[in-house]
Amino acid sequence: MSTERPDNDVTGPRRRRTPLAVASVAAAVLLAGGGVAYWASTTPGVGTPADSGSASRDKAPVLALDAAAAGPATPGDPSTPPPGIAPGEPDPNGPPVVYRAAGQLPDGPDEAAVHRATGTVASAEVARLARALGIPGTPRTVDASWVVGDEDGPGALLKVTKQAPGTWTFARTIPTKPCDPGKMCANQSPPEADGQPVSEKAAKAAAVPVLKAVGQDDAALTAGQLMGDVRVVNADPKVDGLPTYGWSTGVQIGPDGKVAGGSGQLKALEKGDTYPVIGADAALGQLNEAGKAKGDGGRDIGGCATPVPLEGEPIPSDPQCVPSNGKRAPVTQTVEDAEFGLALQYVDGRQTLVPSWLFHVRQGTGGPESTVTQIAVAPEFVGKPTAPTPSGDRKATSYAADGRTLEVTFWGGVCSTYTASAEESPGQVRITVTEKPQKGGACIMIAKELKRTVTLEKPLGDRTVIDAESGATVPRS
């Protein structure tokens, strides 16, 4: 059998297959909804980078990773990480995890490139998606987004941020009838699911026009997720021939076979810098080493007299509490397979697909399968992630830009008024959100997501947006 690689193989020279190292230290995994585990680990940790050409080593800049919050791992799934936990950070309420491989690791490349979307979304791109969704009308500008459809009444609404990657959301709205003041009307609540979901085959067929409009008609599709009587088609595209994680498009198909909602990214990805990468065995070592660094194999959970046993020790008959130095026993999860691909990270505040190993993990015997990702870029090219600031200290959480218009998103109280201002320099824009509490009267302590628009002196361009209070990079929404 020939061992020559095809001309279109752009992943770099293949490395020799190596035996899988069995990891023996602890790590932790962030659990997302629907049985999907997503850990985009960023710790450089252990492992020797593979030999590669000098071009990528001489020219590739260090990846400045951010600890910015990402969205749900699966489009259409409303689940999000627990509050205050950034992607790549273990859930402090869960036990540590040890990952052990069931067999040999697959071969991997010696180098691979990052990919990101750049520029702005054109009106024609939005119109093409609107036609696929069956929405009449012409795209119009609302703050830093394109909007097509009826925003206030019955019908359908498509919203696309103008700045790359062009995050889009679509929903069909429910007609409502006027309600007499002081009366509860039946149509004030969404109707209960009373239909039968369409088949997976029918759902995939209905999603094809939408996926084609966003350039993902060749993506791998799954349609097993249900939201009541709505079936969700999740599309995971291949980029440069590599599988992706975190860049999915979700299309919701109603029981009538029509598209009821969806979300994804509209702007096409572009190839960036090429980096030397490590093998899957070294990446698995990093995954476990990261957990060891988080707490030396366990978490001090405090209490009183009875310690929680370590792995292999008998369980006490009455384990009511633990001493202040007690450690939770690590949970072993089996890595059944691994593949080299691209996983979503925030780099300099921008969504970027970074070369990564995608580990397919089984939770216990016969348990659900999940995917855990680990950055594969050689450690010397990975910068330390920016630490997230305490909740409440950082007001600006994301932004969208359209020329000189900057739309800032932040969390605030319902009983205050807020304004946003910007201080500009050649390399960055510093955003300040100012709060003015209301005077007198009772106030409900409820936080809500708010947006304010700032007009810049010059278009944002490639400048970095910084939150002035925390000094942290603000990611694009």
Tab-separated table of C-alpha atoms in Angstrom:
chain	number	residue	atom	x	y	z
A	1	MET	CA	0.000	0.000	0.000
A	2	SER	CA	1.334	3.434	-0.886
A	3	THR	CA	2.219	5.710	2.013
A	4	GLU	CA	2.338	8.897	-0.040
A	5	ARG	CA	0.048	11.674	1.102
A	6	PRO	CA	-2.417	13.244	-1.357
A	7	ASP	CA	-1.546	16.626	-2.827
A	8	ASN	CA	-4.424	18.295	-1.016
A	9	ASP	CA	-3.352	17.112	2.466
A	10	VAL	CA	-2.528	20.393	4.216
A	11	THR	CA	-2.175	19.151	7.763
A	12	GLY	CA	1.596	18.715	7.595
A	13	PRO	CA	3.871	15.644	7.682
A	14	ARG	CA	2.519	12.618	9.496
A	15	ARG	CA	4.143	11.464	12.718
A	16	ARG	CA	4.915	7.842	13.477
A	17	ARG	CA	2.235	6.023	15.497
A	18	THR	CA	3.192	5.829	19.153
A	19	PRO	CA	1.835	3.709	22.024
A	20	LEU	CA	-0.736	5.458	24.132
A	21	ALA	CA	0.571	6.663	27.473
A	22	VAL	CA	-1.727	5.772	30.348
A	23	ALA	CA	-2.344	8.895	32.362
A	24	SER	CA	-2.232	8.620	36.131
A	25	VAL	CA	-2.788	12.109	37.451
A	26	ALA	CA	-6.043	13.966	37.987
A	27	ALA	CA	-7.882	16.459	35.813
A	28	ALA	CA	-11.350	17.965	35.761
A	29	VAL	CA	-13.946	18.389	33.052
A	30	LEU	CA	-16.587	21.036	32.509
A	31	LEU	CA	-19.945	19.385	31.938
A	32	ALA	CA	-22.327	20.996	29.471
A	33	GLY	CA	-25.924	20.074	28.786
A	34	GLY	CA	-27.152	17.015	26.954
A	35	GLY	CA	-24.364	14.763	28.185
A	36	VAL	CA	-21.728	16.684	26.228
A	37	ALA	CA	-18.523	17.449	28.089
A	38	TYR	CA	-16.495	20.330	26.729
A	39	TRP	CA	-13.070	21.202	28.102
A	40	ALA	CA	-11.003	23.390	25.831
A	41	SER	CA	-7.903	23.002	27.964
A	42	THR	CA	-5.220	25.622	27.465
A	43	THR	CA	-2.501	24.568	29.885
A	44	PRO	CA	0.805	24.079	27.996
A	45	GLY	CA	1.873	21.495	30.609
A	46	VAL	CA	4.035	18.554	29.654
A	47	GLY	CA	4.962	17.061	26.291
A	48	THR	CA	7.658	17.605	23.714
A	49	PRO	CA	6.622	19.362	20.495
A	50	ALA	CA	7.064	17.458	17.301
A	51	ASP	CA	9.930	18.257	14.949
A	52	SER	CA	8.746	20.513	12.167
A	53	GLY	CA	9.984	22.925	9.554
A	54	SER	CA	11.581	26.149	10.713
A	55	ALA	CA	9.010	28.334	8.907
A	56	SER	CA	6.244	27.996	11.498
A	57	ARG	CA	8.704	28.290	14.408
A	58	ASP	CA	10.306	31.427	12.995
A	59	LYS	CA	7.144	33.308	11.979
A	60	ALA	CA	4.222	32.168	14.135
A	61	PRO	CA	3.368	34.568	16.996
A	62	VAL	CA	2.478	33.341	20.477
A	63	LEU	CA	-1.255	32.641	20.832
A	64	ALA	CA	-2.585	35.149	23.371
A	65	LEU	CA	-5.429	33.118	24.824
A	66	ASP	CA	-8.320	34.739	26.673
A	67	ALA	CA	-10.432	33.209	29.408
A	68	ALA	CA	-13.541	34.634	27.761
A	69	ALA	CA	-16.819	32.804	28.064
A	70	ALA	CA	-17.977	30.911	25.042
A	71	GLY	CA	-21.548	29.998	24.145
A	72	PRO	CA	-23.178	26.609	24.509
A	73	ALA	CA	-21.184	23.748	23.048
A	74	THR	CA	-24.153	22.661	20.968
A	75	PRO	CA	-26.275	25.203	19.025
A	76	GLY	CA	-29.912	24.931	20.002
A	77	ASP	CA	-28.972	23.644	23.453
A	78	PRO	CA	-29.606	26.434	25.976
A	79	SER	CA	-27.234	24.933	28.552
A	80	THR	CA	-24.209	27.014	29.557
A	81	PRO	CA	-21.298	26.566	31.957
A	82	PRO	CA	-22.071	27.274	35.608
A	83	PRO	CA	-21.770	31.000	36.473
A	84	GLY	CA	-18.204	32.193	36.888
A	85	ILE	CA	-16.613	29.209	35.120
A	86	ALA	CA	-14.740	29.990	31.925
A	87	PRO	CA	-14.229	27.422	29.146
A	88	GLY	CA	-11.257	25.275	30.053
A	89	GLU	CA	-11.843	25.687	33.792
A	90	PRO	CA	-13.030	22.669	35.823
A	91	ASP	CA	-16.366	22.804	37.582
A	92	PRO	CA	-15.448	23.320	41.270
A	93	ASN	CA	-18.529	21.303	42.272
A	94	GLY	CA	-17.371	18.194	40.450
A	95	PRO	CA	-14.753	15.609	41.419
A	96	PRO	CA	-11.372	15.510	39.656
A	97	VAL	CA	-11.120	13.260	36.597
A	98	VAL	CA	-8.354	10.932	35.461
A	99	TYR	CA	-8.331	10.189	31.719
A	100	ARG	CA	-7.043	6.752	30.720
A	101	ALA	CA	-6.770	5.618	27.115
A	102	ALA	CA	-8.201	2.320	25.925
A	103	GLY	CA	-5.673	1.757	23.146
A	104	GLN	CA	-3.244	3.378	20.763
A	105	LEU	CA	-3.509	6.990	19.718
A	106	PRO	CA	-4.035	7.834	16.038
A	107	ASP	CA	-1.351	9.473	13.953
A	108	GLY	CA	-1.175	13.241	13.968
A	109	PRO	CA	0.418	15.984	11.860
A	110	ASP	CA	3.574	17.917	12.717
A	111	GLU	CA	1.990	21.324	12.128
A	112	ALA	CA	-1.394	22.926	11.515
A	113	ALA	CA	-2.901	26.394	11.100
A	114	VAL	CA	-5.352	28.429	13.140
A	115	HIS	CA	-8.478	29.722	11.387
A	116	ARG	CA	-10.641	32.772	12.093
A	117	ALA	CA	-13.277	34.883	10.389
A	118	THR	CA	-12.297	38.457	9.554
A	119	GLY	CA	-13.922	41.554	8.112
A	120	THR	CA	-17.613	42.393	8.102
A	121	VAL	CA	-20.760	40.703	6.833
A	122	ALA	CA	-22.228	42.147	3.638
A	123	SER	CA	-25.929	42.800	3.073
A	124	ALA	CA	-25.949	40.272	0.214
A	125	GLU	CA	-24.742	37.490	2.554
A	126	VAL	CA	-27.579	38.239	4.972
A	127	ALA	CA	-30.136	38.378	2.149
A	128	ARG	CA	-29.023	34.932	0.940
A	129	LEU	CA	-29.570	33.443	4.401
A	130	ALA	CA	-32.925	35.225	4.743
A	131	ARG	CA	-34.139	33.708	1.455
A	132	ALA	CA	-33.138	30.230	2.646
A	133	LEU	CA	-35.135	30.831	5.841
A	134	GLY	CA	-38.123	32.109	3.863
A	135	ILE	CA	-38.065	35.628	5.337
A	136	PRO	CA	-39.249	38.412	3.017
A	137	GLY	CA	-37.698	41.846	3.167
A	138	THR	CA	-34.380	43.648	2.760
A	139	PRO	CA	-31.631	43.606	5.412
A	140	ARG	CA	-31.626	46.804	7.463
A	141	THR	CA	-29.152	48.170	10.021
A	142	VAL	CA	-30.027	48.144	13.726
A	143	ASP	CA	-27.049	49.309	15.825
A	144	ALA	CA	-24.182	46.932	14.915
A	145	SER	CA	-26.351	44.210	13.347
A	146	TRP	CA	-28.250	43.346	10.188
A	147	VAL	CA	-31.934	42.618	10.777
A	148	VAL	CA	-34.484	41.030	8.440
A	149	GLY	CA	-38.114	40.420	9.394
A	150	ASP	CA	-40.573	41.675	11.978
A	151	GLU	CA	-38.979	42.521	15.314
A	152	ASP	CA	-42.179	43.377	17.171
A	153	GLY	CA	-45.036	41.391	15.679
A	154	PRO	CA	-45.877	37.931	14.355
A	155	GLY	CA	-43.680	36.466	11.661
A	156	ALA	CA	-39.969	35.745	11.699
A	157	LEU	CA	-36.806	37.593	12.666
A	158	LEU	CA	-33.194	37.109	11.534
A	159	LYS	CA	-30.419	39.047	13.270
A	160	VAL	CA	-26.760	38.938	12.158
A	161	THR	CA	-23.884	40.840	13.786
A	162	LYS	CA	-22.000	42.811	11.136
A	163	GLN	CA	-18.564	42.112	12.598
A	164	ALA	CA	-16.984	38.732	11.815
A	165	PRO	CA	-17.742	35.936	12.526
A	166	GLY	CA	-21.264	37.200	11.790
A	167	THR	CA	-23.106	35.419	14.582
A	168	TRP	CA	-26.712	34.915	13.492
A	169	THR	CA	-29.910	33.967	15.279
A	170	PHE	CA	-33.305	33.203	13.800
A	171	ALA	CA	-36.702	32.645	15.403
A	172	ARG	CA	-40.285	32.504	14.272
A	173	THR	CA	-42.496	34.657	16.470
A	174	ILE	CA	-45.896	33.596	17.792
A	175	PRO	CA	-48.950	35.767	16.964
A	176	THR	CA	-50.739	37.049	20.056
A	177	LYS	CA	-54.159	38.613	20.589
A	178	PRO	CA	-54.792	41.721	22.697
A	179	CYS	CA	-55.442	40.983	26.351
A	180	ASP	CA	-57.799	43.011	28.532
A	181	PRO	CA	-55.975	44.865	31.328
A	182	GLY	CA	-55.886	42.949	34.582
A	183	LYS	CA	-56.814	39.611	33.003
A	184	MET	CA	-54.698	36.549	32.390
A	185	CYS	CA	-54.916	35.462	28.760
A	186	ALA	CA	-54.172	32.001	27.456
A	187	ASN	CA	-51.931	33.335	24.725
A	188	GLN	CA	-49.535	35.032	27.153
A	189	SER	CA	-47.542	31.823	27.541
A	190	PRO	CA	-45.893	29.813	24.764
A	191	PRO	CA	-48.058	26.889	23.641
A	192	GLU	CA	-47.192	23.474	24.981
A	193	ALA	CA	-45.559	21.020	22.606
A	194	ASP	CA	-48.409	18.930	21.205
A	195	GLY	CA	-47.054	17.761	17.854
A	196	GLN	CA	-44.857	14.868	16.817
A	197	PRO	CA	-41.237	15.675	15.907
A	198	VAL	CA	-40.320	15.019	12.299
A	199	SER	CA	-37.953	12.160	11.541
A	200	GLU	CA	-34.185	12.708	11.586
A	201	LYS	CA	-34.086	12.228	7.818
A	202	ALA	CA	-36.808	14.817	7.228
A	203	ALA	CA	-35.174	17.275	9.624
A	204	LYS	CA	-31.813	17.009	7.866
A	205	ALA	CA	-33.473	17.542	4.479
A	206	ALA	CA	-35.270	20.659	5.764
A	207	ALA	CA	-32.018	22.077	7.126
A	208	VAL	CA	-30.042	21.684	3.875
A	209	PRO	CA	-31.027	25.060	2.269
A	210	VAL	CA	-29.996	26.923	5.432
A	211	LEU	CA	-26.700	25.060	5.716
A	212	LYS	CA	-25.965	25.732	2.062
A	213	ALA	CA	-26.604	29.460	2.575
A	214	VAL	CA	-24.007	29.575	5.385
A	215	GLY	CA	-21.476	27.464	3.478
A	216	GLN	CA	-21.859	24.307	5.591
A	217	ASP	CA	-23.729	22.025	3.201
A	218	ASP	CA	-20.910	19.443	3.471
A	219	ALA	CA	-20.851	19.427	7.289
A	220	ALA	CA	-21.380	16.288	9.358
A	221	LEU	CA	-24.995	16.281	10.621
A	222	THR	CA	-26.651	14.893	13.731
A	223	ALA	CA	-30.383	15.203	14.430
A	224	GLY	CA	-30.949	13.280	17.637
A	225	GLN	CA	-31.562	16.322	19.846
A	226	LEU	CA	-35.181	17.162	20.700
A	227	MET	CA	-36.635	20.301	22.286
A	228	GLY	CA	-40.231	19.243	22.893
A	229	ASP	CA	-41.675	18.607	19.435
A	230	VAL	CA	-38.830	20.499	17.741
A	231	ARG	CA	-35.928	18.505	16.319
A	232	VAL	CA	-32.506	20.187	16.223
A	233	VAL	CA	-30.090	19.499	13.371
A	234	ASN	CA	-26.500	20.211	14.457
A	235	ALA	CA	-23.912	20.686	11.715
A	236	ASP	CA	-20.200	20.421	12.479
A	237	PRO	CA	-18.219	21.600	9.443
A	238	LYS	CA	-14.789	20.459	8.324
A	239	VAL	CA	-12.221	23.201	7.858
A	240	ASP	CA	-9.076	22.553	5.836
A	241	GLY	CA	-10.060	18.889	5.930
A	242	LEU	CA	-10.145	18.816	9.754
A	243	PRO	CA	-13.155	18.211	12.041
A	244	THR	CA	-14.202	21.156	14.205
A	245	TYR	CA	-15.573	21.537	17.710
A	246	GLY	CA	-17.460	24.610	18.918
A	247	TRP	CA	-18.210	26.025	15.433
A	248	SER	CA	-21.524	24.261	14.885
A	249	THR	CA	-24.654	25.521	13.211
A	250	GLY	CA	-27.949	24.556	14.840
A	251	VAL	CA	-31.171	24.470	12.833
A	252	GLN	CA	-34.452	23.824	14.660
A	253	ILE	CA	-37.157	22.022	12.656
A	254	GLY	CA	-40.749	22.219	13.893
A	255	PRO	CA	-43.336	19.421	13.717
A	256	ASP	CA	-44.647	20.975	10.487
A	257	GLY	CA	-41.271	20.326	8.834
A	258	LYS	CA	-40.384	24.029	8.628
A	259	VAL	CA	-37.392	25.821	10.128
A	260	ALA	CA	-38.505	27.240	13.486
A	261	GLY	CA	-35.203	28.696	14.694
A	262	GLY	CA	-31.459	28.460	14.482
A	263	SER	CA	-28.059	29.989	15.167
A	264	GLY	CA	-24.499	29.887	13.915
A	265	GLN	CA	-21.810	31.947	12.175
A	266	LEU	CA	-22.202	33.424	8.696
A	267	LYS	CA	-18.728	34.698	7.811
A	268	ALA	CA	-16.348	32.180	6.190
A	269	LEU	CA	-13.192	31.171	8.051
A	270	GLU	CA	-9.741	32.116	6.763
A	271	LYS	CA	-6.470	30.306	7.322
A	272	GLY	CA	-4.029	32.019	9.690
A	273	ASP	CA	-0.587	31.264	11.111
A	274	THR	CA	0.782	27.724	11.081
A	275	TYR	CA	2.111	26.219	14.330
A	276	PRO	CA	4.085	23.090	15.268
A	277	VAL	CA	1.845	20.710	17.217
A	278	ILE	CA	2.258	17.943	19.768
A	279	GLY	CA	0.968	14.376	19.532
A	280	ALA	CA	-2.145	12.969	21.121
A	281	ASP	CA	-0.220	11.144	23.860
A	282	ALA	CA	1.483	14.366	24.973
A	283	ALA	CA	-1.848	16.229	24.762
A	284	LEU	CA	-3.480	13.641	27.011
A	285	GLY	CA	-0.631	14.145	29.461
A	286	GLN	CA	-1.326	17.885	29.400
A	287	LEU	CA	-5.004	17.260	30.042
A	288	ASN	CA	-4.234	15.307	33.194
A	289	GLU	CA	-1.378	17.565	34.267
A	290	ALA	CA	-3.760	20.534	34.126
A	291	GLY	CA	-6.020	18.826	36.665
A	292	LYS	CA	-3.052	18.081	38.899
A	293	ALA	CA	-2.081	21.759	38.839
A	294	LYS	CA	-5.636	22.744	39.795
A	295	GLY	CA	-5.494	20.997	43.140
A	296	ASP	CA	-3.007	18.111	43.229
A	297	GLY	CA	-5.622	15.531	42.398
A	298	GLY	CA	-8.457	16.778	44.531
A	299	ARG	CA	-10.261	19.670	46.161
A	300	ASP	CA	-10.300	20.650	49.818
A	301	ILE	CA	-13.981	20.311	50.659
A	302	GLY	CA	-13.731	20.775	54.450
A	303	GLY	CA	-16.129	19.595	57.153
A	304	CYS	CA	-15.496	17.453	60.217
A	305	ALA	CA	-14.405	13.895	60.934
A	306	THR	CA	-14.849	11.303	58.187
A	307	PRO	CA	-12.621	11.629	55.080
A	308	VAL	CA	-13.881	10.862	51.596
A	309	PRO	CA	-11.856	7.829	50.405
A	310	LEU	CA	-9.316	8.020	47.629
A	311	GLU	CA	-9.665	5.756	44.612
A	312	GLY	CA	-9.482	2.093	45.598
A	313	GLU	CA	-10.153	2.667	49.298
A	314	PRO	CA	-13.314	1.309	51.006
A	315	ILE	CA	-16.246	3.660	51.466
A	316	PRO	CA	-16.972	4.516	55.146
A	317	SER	CA	-20.304	3.273	56.471
A	318	ASP	CA	-21.288	6.784	57.558
A	319	PRO	CA	-19.386	9.340	55.406
A	320	GLN	CA	-21.101	12.456	56.722
A	321	CYS	CA	-18.230	14.929	56.582
A	322	VAL	CA	-14.525	15.290	55.881
A	323	PRO	CA	-11.551	17.020	57.493
A	324	SER	CA	-10.381	20.365	56.169
A	325	ASN	CA	-7.681	18.649	54.099
A	326	GLY	CA	-10.005	16.013	52.627
A	327	LYS	CA	-9.787	15.326	48.880
A	328	ARG	CA	-12.476	13.989	46.595
A	329	ALA	CA	-11.593	10.680	44.996
A	330	PRO	CA	-10.839	11.153	41.286
A	331	VAL	CA	-13.204	9.681	38.716
A	332	THR	CA	-11.655	7.636	35.916
A	333	GLN	CA	-12.943	8.196	32.395
A	334	THR	CA	-11.898	6.177	29.375
A	335	VAL	CA	-10.574	7.822	26.219
A	336	GLU	CA	-11.936	5.531	23.525
A	337	ASP	CA	-10.667	7.481	20.524
A	338	ALA	CA	-8.923	10.700	19.545
A	339	GLU	CA	-8.836	12.737	16.359
A	340	PHE	CA	-6.878	15.796	15.347
A	341	GLY	CA	-9.027	18.833	14.591
A	342	LEU	CA	-9.808	22.473	15.372
A	343	ALA	CA	-11.530	23.688	18.543
A	344	LEU	CA	-12.924	27.111	19.434
A	345	GLN	CA	-10.833	29.424	21.623
A	346	TYR	CA	-10.712	33.170	22.185
A	347	VAL	CA	-7.396	34.656	21.006
A	348	ASP	CA	-6.898	38.401	21.572
A	349	GLY	CA	-10.650	38.691	22.120
A	350	ARG	CA	-11.500	37.007	18.800
A	351	GLN	CA	-13.114	33.645	18.196
A	352	THR	CA	-10.447	31.399	16.692
A	353	LEU	CA	-10.330	27.736	15.737
A	354	VAL	CA	-7.079	26.400	17.182
A	355	PRO	CA	-5.367	23.056	16.335
A	356	SER	CA	-6.500	20.636	19.038
A	357	TRP	CA	-6.916	16.984	19.906
A	358	LEU	CA	-10.550	15.916	20.252
A	359	PHE	CA	-10.769	13.089	22.784
A	360	HIS	CA	-13.913	10.948	22.726
A	361	VAL	CA	-14.491	9.959	26.333
A	362	ARG	CA	-16.767	7.347	27.894
A	363	GLN	CA	-18.052	8.133	31.390
A	364	GLY	CA	-17.992	4.826	33.219
A	365	THR	CA	-19.025	1.441	31.863
A	366	GLY	CA	-21.800	1.954	29.346
A	367	GLY	CA	-22.050	5.650	30.247
A	368	PRO	CA	-22.653	8.527	27.825
A	369	GLU	CA	-19.924	9.579	25.399
A	370	SER	CA	-18.572	13.088	25.479
A	371	THR	CA	-15.870	15.132	23.766
A	372	VAL	CA	-12.972	16.720	25.645
A	373	THR	CA	-10.609	18.992	23.728
A	374	GLN	CA	-6.971	19.855	24.390
A	375	ILE	CA	-4.939	22.460	22.498
A	376	ALA	CA	-2.299	20.764	20.351
A	377	VAL	CA	-0.129	23.818	19.633
A	378	ALA	CA	3.432	23.376	20.938
A	379	PRO	CA	3.628	24.770	24.517
A	380	GLU	CA	6.172	27.481	23.693
A	381	PHE	CA	3.636	29.063	21.314
A	382	VAL	CA	0.764	29.178	23.835
A	383	GLY	CA	0.450	32.264	26.024
A	384	LYS	CA	-0.998	32.063	29.502
A	385	PRO	CA	-4.781	32.699	29.403
A	386	THR	CA	-6.000	36.014	30.744
A	387	ALA	CA	-7.528	35.307	34.144
A	388	PRO	CA	-11.234	36.109	34.401
A	389	THR	CA	-12.092	38.888	36.814
A	390	PRO	CA	-14.509	38.391	39.721
A	391	SER	CA	-18.194	38.562	38.899
A	392	GLY	CA	-19.386	42.156	38.944
A	393	ASP	CA	-15.930	43.727	38.520
A	394	ARG	CA	-15.929	43.503	34.747
A	395	LYS	CA	-18.896	45.257	33.224
A	396	ALA	CA	-18.238	44.903	29.478
A	397	THR	CA	-18.669	41.261	28.485
A	398	SER	CA	-18.690	41.500	24.664
A	399	TYR	CA	-19.037	43.923	21.796
A	400	ALA	CA	-20.096	44.205	18.172
A	401	ALA	CA	-18.703	46.784	15.737
A	402	ASP	CA	-19.866	48.419	12.537
A	403	GLY	CA	-17.485	51.110	11.324
A	404	ARG	CA	-17.477	53.809	14.008
A	405	THR	CA	-20.387	52.233	15.908
A	406	LEU	CA	-19.466	50.050	18.897
A	407	GLU	CA	-22.280	48.137	20.623
A	408	VAL	CA	-21.198	47.105	24.128
A	409	THR	CA	-22.898	44.276	26.061
A	410	PHE	CA	-22.746	44.122	29.874
A	411	TRP	CA	-24.721	43.001	32.934
A	412	GLY	CA	-26.475	45.579	35.078
A	413	GLY	CA	-29.288	46.082	37.545
A	414	VAL	CA	-32.862	46.932	36.619
A	415	CYS	CA	-32.960	49.971	38.908
A	416	SER	CA	-29.991	51.877	37.503
A	417	THR	CA	-29.251	53.781	34.330
A	418	TYR	CA	-26.061	53.132	32.380
A	419	THR	CA	-23.914	54.983	29.869
A	420	ALA	CA	-20.856	53.807	27.945
A	421	SER	CA	-17.857	55.833	26.780
A	422	ALA	CA	-14.640	55.071	24.928
A	423	GLU	CA	-11.027	56.221	25.196
A	424	GLU	CA	-9.196	55.610	21.918
A	425	SER	CA	-5.550	55.006	21.079
A	426	PRO	CA	-3.817	53.621	17.945
A	427	GLY	CA	-3.815	50.039	19.278
A	428	GLN	CA	-6.883	49.770	21.494
A	429	VAL	CA	-10.207	51.179	22.592
A	430	ARG	CA	-10.893	51.292	26.353
A	431	ILE	CA	-14.569	51.015	27.261
A	432	THR	CA	-16.021	52.446	30.479
A	433	VAL	CA	-19.563	51.596	31.577
A	434	THR	CA	-20.906	54.085	34.119
A	435	GLU	CA	-23.776	53.222	36.467
A	436	LYS	CA	-26.143	55.757	38.011
A	437	PRO	CA	-28.395	54.127	40.649
A	438	GLN	CA	-31.926	55.422	41.069
A	439	LYS	CA	-32.622	57.545	44.140
A	440	GLY	CA	-35.108	56.421	46.751
A	441	GLY	CA	-37.674	53.655	46.637
A	442	ALA	CA	-37.323	49.894	46.779
A	443	CYS	CA	-35.362	48.066	44.109
A	444	ILE	CA	-35.531	44.444	42.967
A	445	MET	CA	-32.043	42.906	42.970
A	446	ILE	CA	-32.186	41.419	39.487
A	447	ALA	CA	-29.407	41.573	36.911
A	448	LYS	CA	-30.093	41.660	33.189
A	449	GLU	CA	-28.000	41.765	30.028
A	450	LEU	CA	-27.878	45.295	28.608
A	451	LYS	CA	-26.429	46.993	25.525
A	452	ARG	CA	-25.178	50.533	24.955
A	453	THR	CA	-23.848	52.088	21.755
A	454	VAL	CA	-20.685	54.204	21.546
A	455	THR	CA	-19.682	56.277	18.512
A	456	LEU	CA	-15.920	56.203	17.932
A	457	GLU	CA	-13.815	58.939	16.383
A	458	LYS	CA	-12.422	56.427	13.884
A	459	PRO	CA	-13.589	52.947	12.728
A	460	LEU	CA	-12.520	50.207	15.152
A	461	GLY	CA	-10.547	48.252	12.528
A	462	ASP	CA	-8.113	45.778	14.128
A	463	ARG	CA	-7.843	47.603	17.455
A	464	THR	CA	-8.379	45.607	20.652
A	465	VAL	CA	-11.314	46.496	22.895
A	466	ILE	CA	-10.404	46.679	26.599
A	467	ASP	CA	-12.666	46.974	29.646
A	468	ALA	CA	-11.261	50.024	31.459
A	469	GLU	CA	-12.292	48.830	34.929
A	470	SER	CA	-10.759	45.362	34.816
A	471	GLY	CA	-8.104	45.834	32.105
A	472	ALA	CA	-9.314	42.624	30.433
A	473	THR	CA	-9.765	42.112	26.700
A	474	VAL	CA	-13.435	42.231	25.664
A	475	PRO	CA	-14.355	39.524	23.120
A	476	ARG	CA	-16.436	40.181	20.040
A	477	SER	CA	-19.991	38.945	20.491
